[in-house]
Amino acid sequence: MKVLIIGGVAGGATAAARIRRLDEQAEIIVFERSGYVSYANCGLPYYIGGIIEDPEELTLQTPESFFMRFRIKMKVRHEVTAVDPERKTVSVKDLESGREFVESYDKLLLSPGAKPTQPRVPGIGIEKLFTLRAVEDTFRIREHIEKNNPKSAVLAGGGFISLELAENLRDMGMDVTIVQRPKQLMKPFDADMASFIHGEMRRHGVKLALGHTVEGFAERDGGVDVLLKGEEPLHADMVVMAIGVTPDTRLAKEAGLKLGVRDSIYVNDRMETSAADIYAVGDAVQVQHYVSGEDALISLAGPANKQGRIAADNICGGDSRYQGSLGSSVIKVFDMTAAATGINETAAKQAGIDADKVILSPMNHAGYYPGGKVMTMKVVFEKGTYRLLGAQIVGYEGVDKRIDVLAASIHAGLDAIGLKDLELAYAPPYSSAKDPVNMAGFMIENISQGTLRQFHLEDVPGLLQDDSVTRLDVRTAGEYARGHIEGFSNIPVDELRERLSEIALERPVYVICQSGLRSYIATRILAGNGFECYNFSGGFRFYDTVTNEKEMIEEAYPCGMDK
């Protein structure tokens, strides 16, 4: 059996090695357009920032090492220019010599990945405008920085690459601005949770110009002007385009293969395309979202590697199936960690799912053990069924651990209430006897039983205009004095039983505290005394962070600083 693979990074390299492990006799040839195979895309920003010092550490394998261990021919700097499904051949160009030739196959795997999205605006292609996708891009950017010592950079886009690059450039002492059309960074997160990411970026000096449309680029004064719609340009010594990626599917399109969303390659759960003996994996393929069931593009290394293994199994006569993508992700944001899995509240509502959520602020480990830090968790579930839909966590140590537990729970079909029953490892330096994941489950169980009734951030403006309700802040007098929502009166929770006469029994009571715990206790006291009451999800800490960040965005000048 002769197998050709187009693309030698995550999916393609994984498939090649798996095919060899399953079939020692197969002839396997990989064509890779760049000069590198099996490289660590996710490590590229950290090489630019000098955290990864040796460029060889970016490449997990080389063509020579692949051949020595697997007897796989890795043809780097070879571009496949056409695929002929009828003749079962591909046309190839050697980019070093210019030689062109045709190669036949029994099985073909497409793993072309995705390319940086390039908007059709003036100025694309100017010298100091960069993209970051391949190893060569990384070397180009680092060489430019070392040679020219730029003092400022604008990053167009607010996703993973942009945030990681912003951190590394700031650590190098550069002035960094992120500009993009949406009013929040990191699409996997709801706007409220993204507020914590915004705050961390600002604390480290990154300027955020959110809600602004880039209309082009122009060279000026030795640098680059980023042209904004209806605003003054942003000027910087260099600019990096990081507004997303587009499936690189020209070959599939020209070969007549069936396409999916955004011209991605359509595949079934065996990673088979619409053409016989042609498979496809990675950032270029359409997958089904594991939670929503909707067609999706999910450009992450984990899914690409799994798909490569599945395609290899099926190429070798097996019957492996891809179950869909959860989109689980994690990112380092300076000192903070942010992670998400499944779908967020916004996506759930767009998919027509009647979603609810709990927001909590647990410590990453036992409070009595030194060094504990607060994390903010948002767990999204379906009303009525309590189907677990997704989660977002922003914090410090322990965020990755909890998001992995939640991702595994979704994949296993555990409902949101079932989170309370998970038996998770506990020792004071690592967790609490009631882990944050368990706490989310307890809260959701309370909702299902009617023990907990919530109100949310979006409900507050209407409540402040409603004279038929009581608004109550149950923090201490000192906490209340340091900041509160106007219209909420203060009775500390420990004084509540003695001061019930101050609260009108006939009015619903809406209660807030710092994190949601004391206000929950207050609602139980009130309910036990005949009151109708609701607890604010997330507490004043959450409210203050989100509303202040929203105001900062709305009041910001294009560079993200106050007027």
Coordinates of C-alpha atoms in Angstrom, one line a residue:
M1 CA 0.0 0.0 0.0
K2 CA 1.3 3.4 -1.0
V3 CA 0.1 6.3 1.2
L4 CA 0.7 10.0 0.3
I5 CA 0.2 12.6 3.0
I6 CA -0.1 16.3 2.2
G7 CA 1.0 18.3 5.2
G8 CA 3.5 17.2 7.8
V9 CA 2.6 19.0 11.0
A10 CA 0.2 17.8 13.7
G11 CA -2.4 15.7 11.9
G12 CA -0.2 14.6 9.0
A13 CA 2.8 13.6 11.1
T14 CA 0.7 11.8 13.6
A15 CA -1.0 9.8 10.9
A16 CA 2.3 8.9 9.2
A17 CA 3.7 7.5 12.4
R18 CA 0.5 5.6 13.2
I19 CA 0.3 4.1 9.7
R20 CA 3.9 2.8 10.1
R21 CA 3.1 1.3 13.5
L22 CA 0.1 -0.5 11.9
D23 CA 1.7 -1.5 8.6
E24 CA 5.5 -2.1 8.4
Q25 CA 5.3 -2.7 4.6
A26 CA 3.4 0.4 3.6
E27 CA 5.2 3.0 1.5
I28 CA 4.6 6.4 3.1
I29 CA 5.5 9.7 1.6
V30 CA 4.8 13.1 3.3
F31 CA 4.9 16.3 1.3
E32 CA 5.4 19.5 3.3
R33 CA 5.4 22.9 1.7
S34 CA 7.5 24.5 4.5
G35 CA 11.0 23.5 5.6
Y36 CA 9.9 21.9 8.8
V37 CA 7.8 18.9 9.9
S38 CA 6.2 18.0 13.2
Y39 CA 6.8 21.4 14.7
A40 CA 5.2 22.9 17.7
N41 CA 2.8 25.6 16.4
C42 CA 1.7 26.5 19.9
G43 CA 5.3 27.2 21.0
L44 CA 6.0 29.8 18.3
P45 CA 5.2 33.0 20.3
Y46 CA 7.4 31.8 23.2
Y47 CA 10.4 31.5 20.8
I48 CA 9.9 35.1 19.7
G49 CA 9.9 36.1 23.4
G50 CA 13.0 34.1 24.2
I51 CA 11.4 31.7 26.6
I52 CA 12.2 28.9 24.2
E53 CA 15.8 29.7 23.3
D54 CA 16.9 26.9 21.0
P55 CA 15.0 26.9 17.6
E56 CA 15.5 23.1 17.4
E57 CA 13.2 22.7 20.4
L58 CA 10.3 23.8 18.1
T59 CA 10.7 20.8 15.9
L60 CA 9.6 17.6 17.5
Q61 CA 11.0 15.5 14.6
T62 CA 13.1 16.2 11.5
P63 CA 12.9 14.5 8.1
E64 CA 16.1 12.6 9.0
S65 CA 14.8 11.4 12.4
F66 CA 11.4 10.4 10.8
F67 CA 13.2 8.3 8.3
M68 CA 15.6 6.7 10.7
R69 CA 12.8 5.6 13.1
F70 CA 9.9 5.0 10.8
R71 CA 11.3 4.8 7.3
I72 CA 8.9 7.5 6.2
K73 CA 10.0 9.9 3.4
M74 CA 9.4 13.4 4.6
K75 CA 9.7 15.7 1.5
V76 CA 10.0 19.2 2.9
R77 CA 9.9 22.2 0.6
H78 CA 7.6 20.2 -1.7
E79 CA 4.3 21.7 -2.6
V80 CA 1.4 19.6 -4.0
T81 CA -0.1 21.7 -6.7
A82 CA -3.0 19.4 -7.7
V83 CA -4.9 16.2 -6.8
D84 CA -6.5 14.0 -9.4
P85 CA -9.0 11.6 -7.6
E86 CA -9.8 9.8 -10.8
R87 CA -6.2 8.8 -11.7
K88 CA -5.3 8.7 -8.0
T89 CA -2.3 11.0 -8.5
V90 CA -0.9 14.2 -7.1
S91 CA 1.2 16.8 -8.9
V92 CA 4.2 18.0 -6.9
K93 CA 6.7 20.9 -7.2
D94 CA 10.1 20.8 -5.6
L95 CA 10.4 24.3 -4.3
E96 CA 14.2 24.1 -4.1
S97 CA 14.9 22.9 -7.6
G98 CA 11.7 23.8 -9.4
R99 CA 11.3 20.3 -10.6
E100 CA 7.7 19.1 -11.1
F101 CA 6.5 15.5 -11.1
V102 CA 3.5 13.3 -10.5
E103 CA 3.1 10.8 -7.7
S104 CA 0.5 8.0 -7.6
Y105 CA -1.2 6.8 -4.4
D106 CA -3.4 4.0 -3.1
K107 CA -4.5 6.2 -0.1
L108 CA -4.3 9.9 0.2
L109 CA -4.4 12.0 3.4
L110 CA -5.0 15.8 3.2
S111 CA -3.6 17.7 6.2
P112 CA -3.0 21.1 4.7
G113 CA -3.9 23.0 7.9
A114 CA -5.1 26.6 7.8
K115 CA -3.5 29.9 6.8
P116 CA -3.6 33.2 8.5
T117 CA -6.8 35.1 7.5
Q118 CA -5.8 38.0 5.2
P119 CA -8.5 40.7 4.9
R120 CA -8.7 42.4 1.5
V121 CA -7.6 45.8 2.7
P122 CA -4.9 48.2 1.4
G123 CA -1.4 47.7 2.7
I124 CA -1.3 43.9 2.9
G125 CA 2.2 42.8 2.1
I126 CA 4.2 45.8 3.4
E127 CA 7.5 44.9 4.9
K128 CA 6.8 45.5 8.6
L129 CA 3.4 43.7 8.6
F130 CA 3.8 40.0 9.7
T131 CA 1.7 36.9 10.2
L132 CA 2.5 34.1 12.6
R133 CA 1.7 30.5 11.6
A134 CA 4.8 28.6 10.6
V135 CA 8.3 28.3 11.9
E136 CA 9.6 30.5 9.1
D137 CA 7.2 33.3 10.3
T138 CA 8.6 32.9 13.8
F139 CA 12.2 33.3 12.6
R140 CA 11.3 36.3 10.4
I141 CA 9.7 38.1 13.3
R142 CA 12.5 37.3 15.8
E143 CA 15.1 38.4 13.2
H144 CA 13.3 41.6 12.6
I145 CA 13.1 42.4 16.3
E146 CA 16.8 41.5 16.9
K147 CA 17.9 43.6 14.0
N148 CA 15.6 46.7 14.3
N149 CA 14.8 46.8 18.0
P150 CA 11.2 48.0 17.6
K151 CA 9.7 49.8 20.5
S152 CA 6.0 49.3 19.7
A153 CA 3.7 46.7 18.1
V154 CA 0.1 46.5 17.1
L155 CA -1.5 43.1 17.1
A156 CA -4.6 42.8 14.9
G157 CA -6.9 40.1 16.5
G158 CA -7.7 38.9 19.9
G159 CA -7.3 35.2 19.9
F160 CA -4.7 32.7 21.2
I161 CA -1.7 33.8 19.1
S162 CA -2.3 37.5 19.7
L163 CA -2.5 37.2 23.5
E164 CA 0.5 34.9 23.7
L165 CA 2.5 37.2 21.4
A166 CA 1.4 40.3 23.4
E167 CA 2.7 38.8 26.6
N168 CA 6.1 37.9 25.0
L169 CA 6.5 41.3 23.4
R170 CA 5.6 43.1 26.6
D171 CA 8.2 41.0 28.4
M172 CA 10.7 42.2 25.9
G173 CA 9.8 45.8 26.8
M174 CA 7.7 46.7 23.8
D175 CA 4.6 48.9 23.8
V176 CA 1.8 46.6 22.7
T177 CA -1.8 47.4 21.5
I178 CA -4.4 44.8 20.5
V179 CA -7.0 46.0 18.1
Q180 CA -10.0 44.1 16.8
R181 CA -13.7 44.5 15.8
P182 CA -15.4 42.5 18.6
K183 CA -15.5 44.2 21.9
Q184 CA -13.9 41.3 23.7
L185 CA -10.9 39.1 23.5
M186 CA -11.0 35.3 23.2
K187 CA -14.2 34.2 21.5
P188 CA -14.4 30.9 23.5
F189 CA -15.3 33.0 26.6
D190 CA -18.5 34.9 27.3
A191 CA -18.0 38.6 27.5
D192 CA -18.4 38.6 31.3
M193 CA -15.6 36.0 31.8
A194 CA -13.4 37.8 29.2
S195 CA -13.5 40.8 31.4
F196 CA -11.0 39.1 33.8
I197 CA -8.7 38.5 30.8
H198 CA -9.0 42.1 29.8
G199 CA -8.1 43.3 33.3
E200 CA -5.0 41.1 33.4
M201 CA -3.8 42.4 30.0
R202 CA -4.3 46.0 31.1
R203 CA -2.5 45.4 34.4
H204 CA 0.5 44.3 32.4
G205 CA 0.4 47.4 30.1
V206 CA -1.2 45.9 27.0
K207 CA -3.6 48.5 25.5
L208 CA -6.9 47.2 24.2
A209 CA -8.6 48.9 21.2
L210 CA -11.7 46.8 21.1
G211 CA -14.7 47.4 18.9
H212 CA -12.6 49.0 16.1
T213 CA -12.5 47.8 12.5
V214 CA -9.1 47.7 10.7
E215 CA -9.5 49.1 7.2
G216 CA -5.9 48.9 6.0
F217 CA -2.2 49.6 6.7
A218 CA 0.2 52.2 5.5
E219 CA 3.9 52.8 5.9
R220 CA 4.8 56.0 7.7
D221 CA 7.8 57.4 9.5
G222 CA 9.6 54.1 9.4
G223 CA 6.7 52.3 10.9
V224 CA 3.2 51.2 10.1
D225 CA -0.2 53.0 10.5
V226 CA -3.1 50.7 11.3
L227 CA -6.1 52.4 9.6
L228 CA -9.3 52.3 11.7
K229 CA -12.8 52.9 10.5
G230 CA -13.9 56.3 11.9
E231 CA -10.9 56.7 14.1
E232 CA -7.4 58.1 14.0
P233 CA -4.8 55.5 12.9
L234 CA -2.7 53.5 15.4
H235 CA 1.0 53.8 14.7
A236 CA 3.6 51.2 15.6
D237 CA 7.0 50.1 14.6
M238 CA 5.6 46.7 13.5
V239 CA 2.2 45.0 13.1
V240 CA 1.3 41.3 13.4
M241 CA -1.9 40.1 11.8
A242 CA -3.6 37.5 14.0
I243 CA -7.3 37.9 13.2
G244 CA -7.8 34.1 12.8
V245 CA -7.2 31.4 10.3
T246 CA -8.8 30.2 7.1
P247 CA -8.9 26.5 6.0
D248 CA -6.3 25.9 3.3
T249 CA -8.5 24.0 1.0
R250 CA -7.5 25.0 -2.5
L251 CA -6.4 21.5 -3.4
A252 CA -9.6 19.9 -2.2
K253 CA -11.8 22.5 -3.9
E254 CA -10.0 22.2 -7.3
A255 CA -10.2 18.4 -7.0
G256 CA -14.0 18.6 -6.6
L257 CA -14.2 17.3 -3.1
K258 CA -17.3 18.2 -1.1
L259 CA -16.8 21.3 1.1
G260 CA -18.3 22.4 4.4
V261 CA -18.5 25.5 6.5
R262 CA -16.3 28.3 5.4
D263 CA -15.0 26.2 2.5
S264 CA -13.6 23.6 4.9
I265 CA -13.2 20.0 3.8
Y266 CA -16.3 17.8 4.5
V267 CA -15.4 14.5 6.2
N268 CA -17.5 11.8 7.9
D269 CA -16.6 10.4 11.3
R270 CA -14.0 8.1 9.7
M271 CA -12.3 11.2 8.4
E272 CA -13.2 10.2 4.8
T273 CA -13.8 12.9 2.2
S274 CA -16.4 12.6 -0.5
A275 CA -13.8 11.0 -2.8
A276 CA -12.8 7.3 -2.5
D277 CA -9.5 6.6 -0.7
I278 CA -9.0 10.3 0.2
Y279 CA -9.0 11.3 3.9
A280 CA -8.6 14.7 5.6
V281 CA -7.7 15.9 9.1
G282 CA -6.8 18.9 11.1
D283 CA -7.6 22.6 10.8
A284 CA -8.9 22.3 7.3
V285 CA -11.8 19.9 8.0
Q286 CA -15.3 20.5 9.2
V287 CA -16.2 18.6 12.4
Q288 CA -19.3 18.2 14.5
H289 CA -19.3 20.0 17.9
Y290 CA -19.6 17.4 20.6
V291 CA -22.1 19.5 22.6
S292 CA -24.2 21.4 20.1
G293 CA -24.0 18.9 17.3
E294 CA -23.5 21.8 14.9
D295 CA -20.9 21.8 12.1
A296 CA -17.8 23.6 13.3
L297 CA -14.2 24.6 12.5
I298 CA -12.0 24.0 15.6
S299 CA -8.4 24.8 15.0
L300 CA -6.6 23.1 17.9
A301 CA -3.7 20.7 18.1
G302 CA -5.4 18.1 20.2
P303 CA -8.3 17.4 17.8
A304 CA -5.9 17.4 14.8
N305 CA -3.7 14.7 16.4
K306 CA -6.7 12.5 17.3
Q307 CA -8.0 12.9 13.8
G308 CA -4.7 11.9 12.3
R309 CA -4.7 8.7 14.4
I310 CA -8.3 7.9 13.4
A311 CA -7.6 8.4 9.7
A312 CA -4.5 6.2 10.0
D313 CA -6.5 3.4 11.6
N314 CA -9.0 3.5 8.8
I315 CA -6.4 3.7 6.0
C316 CA -5.0 0.5 7.5
G317 CA -8.3 -1.3 7.4
G318 CA -9.6 -0.4 10.9
D319 CA -12.9 1.2 11.9
S320 CA -12.1 4.2 14.2
R321 CA -14.6 7.0 14.6
Y322 CA -14.2 10.7 15.5
Q323 CA -16.8 11.6 18.1
G324 CA -16.6 15.4 17.6
S325 CA -14.8 18.3 19.2
L326 CA -15.4 19.9 22.6
G327 CA -13.0 22.8 21.8
S328 CA -11.2 22.4 25.1
S329 CA -8.5 25.1 25.4
V330 CA -6.2 26.8 27.9
I331 CA -4.0 29.9 27.6
K332 CA -1.5 31.6 29.8
V333 CA -2.3 35.3 30.2
F334 CA 0.8 36.7 32.0
D335 CA 0.3 35.5 35.6
M336 CA -3.2 34.2 35.0
T337 CA -4.6 31.1 33.3
A338 CA -7.8 31.0 31.3
A339 CA -9.5 27.9 30.1
A340 CA -12.7 26.8 28.4
T341 CA -14.5 23.7 27.3
G342 CA -17.8 22.9 25.5
I343 CA -19.9 25.8 24.5
N344 CA -20.3 29.1 26.3
E345 CA -23.6 30.7 27.2
T346 CA -23.6 32.9 24.1
A347 CA -23.1 30.0 21.8
A348 CA -25.7 27.9 23.6
K349 CA -28.3 30.6 23.1
Q350 CA -27.4 31.1 19.5
A351 CA -27.9 27.3 19.1
G352 CA -31.4 27.6 20.5
I353 CA -30.5 25.9 23.8
D354 CA -32.3 27.2 26.9
A355 CA -29.2 27.6 29.0
D356 CA -28.6 28.5 32.7
K357 CA -25.3 29.0 34.6
V358 CA -23.7 29.1 37.9
I359 CA -20.8 31.5 38.7
L360 CA -18.6 30.8 41.7
S361 CA -15.3 32.1 43.1
P362 CA -13.6 29.2 44.9
M363 CA -10.0 29.1 46.1
N364 CA -7.6 26.9 44.2
H365 CA -6.8 24.9 47.3
A366 CA -7.7 24.8 51.0
G367 CA -8.0 28.3 52.4
Y368 CA -6.0 27.6 55.5
Y369 CA -3.0 26.5 53.4
P370 CA -0.7 29.4 52.4
G371 CA -0.7 30.8 48.9
G372 CA -4.3 30.1 47.9
K373 CA -5.7 32.2 45.1
V374 CA -9.3 32.8 43.9
M375 CA -10.5 31.5 40.5
T376 CA -13.7 32.4 38.8
M377 CA -15.7 29.6 37.3
K378 CA -18.7 29.7 35.0
V379 CA -20.5 26.4 34.4
V380 CA -23.2 26.4 31.7
F381 CA -26.0 23.8 31.6
E382 CA -29.4 23.2 30.0
K383 CA -32.4 24.2 32.0
G384 CA -34.7 21.3 32.9
T385 CA -32.4 18.5 31.7
Y386 CA -29.3 19.8 33.5
R387 CA -27.2 18.6 30.6
L388 CA -23.7 19.9 31.0
L389 CA -22.9 22.3 28.1
G390 CA -19.6 23.9 28.9
A391 CA -17.4 25.8 31.4
Q392 CA -15.0 28.7 31.6
I393 CA -12.5 29.3 34.3
V394 CA -10.1 32.2 34.9
G395 CA -7.6 32.2 37.7
Y396 CA -4.2 30.9 38.6
E397 CA -3.0 27.5 39.8
G398 CA -5.4 24.7 39.4
V399 CA -7.5 26.2 36.5
D400 CA -6.2 23.6 34.0
K401 CA -7.0 20.7 36.4
R402 CA -10.6 21.8 36.8
I403 CA -11.3 22.4 33.2
D404 CA -10.0 19.0 32.3
V405 CA -12.3 17.4 34.9
L406 CA -15.3 19.3 33.4
A407 CA -14.3 18.4 29.8
A408 CA -14.1 14.7 30.8
S409 CA -17.4 15.0 32.5
I410 CA -19.1 16.4 29.4
H411 CA -17.5 13.7 27.2
A412 CA -18.7 11.0 29.6
G413 CA -22.2 12.3 29.5
L414 CA -22.3 13.3 33.1
D415 CA -25.1 15.8 33.9
A416 CA -24.3 19.1 35.7
I417 CA -25.8 17.8 39.0
G418 CA -23.5 14.8 38.8
L419 CA -20.5 17.0 39.3
K420 CA -21.2 16.9 43.0
D421 CA -20.5 13.2 43.1
L422 CA -17.1 13.2 41.5
E423 CA -14.4 11.9 43.9
L424 CA -11.4 14.1 43.2
A425 CA -7.9 14.0 44.8
Y426 CA -7.6 16.2 47.9
A427 CA -4.7 17.5 49.9
P428 CA -4.5 21.0 51.3
P429 CA -1.8 22.2 48.8
Y430 CA -3.8 21.2 45.9
S431 CA -7.6 21.4 46.6
S432 CA -10.3 21.5 49.2
A433 CA -12.3 18.6 50.6
K434 CA -15.1 20.0 48.5
D435 CA -13.4 20.7 45.2
P436 CA -14.5 23.7 43.1
V437 CA -16.0 21.3 40.6
N438 CA -18.0 19.6 43.4
M439 CA -19.1 23.0 44.5
A440 CA -20.5 23.8 41.1
G441 CA -22.5 20.6 41.3
F442 CA -23.8 21.4 44.7
M443 CA -25.0 24.8 43.5
I444 CA -26.7 23.2 40.4
E445 CA -28.4 20.6 42.6
N446 CA -29.7 23.4 44.8
I447 CA -31.2 25.0 41.8
S448 CA -32.8 21.8 40.7
Q449 CA -34.4 21.4 44.2
G450 CA -35.5 25.0 44.4
T451 CA -33.1 25.7 47.3
L452 CA -31.2 28.2 45.3
R453 CA -32.9 30.8 43.1
Q454 CA -30.6 33.1 41.2
F455 CA -30.5 36.5 39.5
H456 CA -27.7 37.5 37.2
L457 CA -25.7 40.5 35.9
E458 CA -28.1 41.2 33.1
D459 CA -31.0 41.4 35.6
V460 CA -29.5 44.2 37.7
P461 CA -30.5 47.2 35.6
G462 CA -34.1 46.2 35.6
L463 CA -34.1 45.5 39.3
L464 CA -32.6 49.0 40.1
Q465 CA -35.7 50.5 38.4
D466 CA -38.2 48.2 40.2
D467 CA -39.6 49.7 43.4
S468 CA -41.6 46.6 44.2
V469 CA -38.5 44.6 45.3
T470 CA -36.0 44.8 48.1
R471 CA -32.3 44.9 47.2
L472 CA -29.9 43.7 49.9
D473 CA -26.2 43.6 50.3
V474 CA -25.2 41.3 53.2
R475 CA -21.4 42.0 53.3
T476 CA -19.9 43.8 56.3
A477 CA -20.3 47.5 56.7
G478 CA -16.6 48.0 55.8
E479 CA -16.9 46.0 52.6
Y480 CA -20.1 47.9 51.7
A481 CA -18.4 51.2 52.3
R482 CA -15.5 50.3 49.9
G483 CA -17.9 49.8 47.0
H484 CA -21.4 48.6 46.4
I485 CA -24.3 48.8 43.8
E486 CA -26.3 51.9 44.4
G487 CA -29.8 50.9 45.3
F488 CA -28.7 47.9 47.5
S489 CA -29.1 48.6 51.2
N490 CA -26.7 46.9 53.7
I491 CA -27.5 44.4 56.4
P492 CA -24.6 42.1 57.2
V493 CA -25.5 38.4 57.1
D494 CA -24.6 37.9 60.8
E495 CA -27.1 40.6 61.8
L496 CA -29.8 39.5 59.5
R497 CA -31.9 37.4 61.9
E498 CA -32.1 40.2 64.4
R499 CA -33.0 42.8 61.7
L500 CA -35.7 40.9 59.7
S501 CA -38.2 43.5 60.7
E502 CA -36.5 46.0 58.5
I503 CA -37.4 44.0 55.4
A504 CA -40.9 44.0 53.9
L505 CA -42.2 40.5 53.9
E506 CA -44.4 41.0 50.9
R507 CA -41.6 42.0 48.6
P508 CA -39.1 39.7 46.8
V509 CA -35.6 40.1 48.2
Y510 CA -32.6 40.2 45.8
V511 CA -29.4 39.5 47.8
I512 CA -25.7 40.1 47.0
C513 CA -22.4 39.5 48.8
Q514 CA -18.8 39.4 47.8
S515 CA -18.7 36.0 46.1
G516 CA -22.1 34.5 46.4
L517 CA -21.7 32.3 49.5
R518 CA -22.8 34.7 52.3
S519 CA -25.7 35.9 50.1
Y520 CA -26.8 32.2 49.7
I521 CA -26.7 31.8 53.4
A522 CA -28.8 35.0 53.7
T523 CA -31.4 33.6 51.3
R524 CA -31.8 30.5 53.3
I525 CA -32.4 32.6 56.4
L526 CA -34.9 34.7 54.6
A527 CA -36.6 31.7 53.0
G528 CA -36.9 30.1 56.4
N529 CA -38.7 33.1 57.6
G530 CA -41.2 33.2 54.7
F531 CA -39.5 35.6 52.3
E532 CA -39.2 35.1 48.5
C533 CA -35.5 35.6 47.7
Y534 CA -32.9 35.4 45.0
N535 CA -29.1 35.1 45.2
F536 CA -26.8 37.1 42.9
S537 CA -24.7 34.7 40.8
G538 CA -21.0 35.6 41.1
G539 CA -21.2 38.2 43.9
F540 CA -20.1 41.8 43.9
R541 CA -16.5 40.8 43.0
F542 CA -17.8 39.5 39.7
Y543 CA -20.2 42.4 39.1
D544 CA -17.5 45.0 39.8
T545 CA -15.0 43.4 37.5
V546 CA -17.4 43.0 34.6
T547 CA -19.1 46.4 34.8
N548 CA -15.8 48.3 35.3
E549 CA -14.3 46.5 32.3
K550 CA -17.3 47.3 30.2
E551 CA -17.1 51.0 31.1
M552 CA -13.4 51.0 30.3
I553 CA -14.1 49.6 26.8
E554 CA -16.9 52.0 26.1
E555 CA -14.9 55.0 27.3
A556 CA -11.6 54.0 25.7
Y557 CA -9.9 55.9 23.0
P558 CA -8.7 53.7 20.1
C559 CA -5.4 52.9 21.8
G560 CA -7.4 51.5 24.8
M561 CA -6.5 54.3 27.2
D562 CA -8.8 56.8 28.9
K563 CA -9.6 60.0 27.0

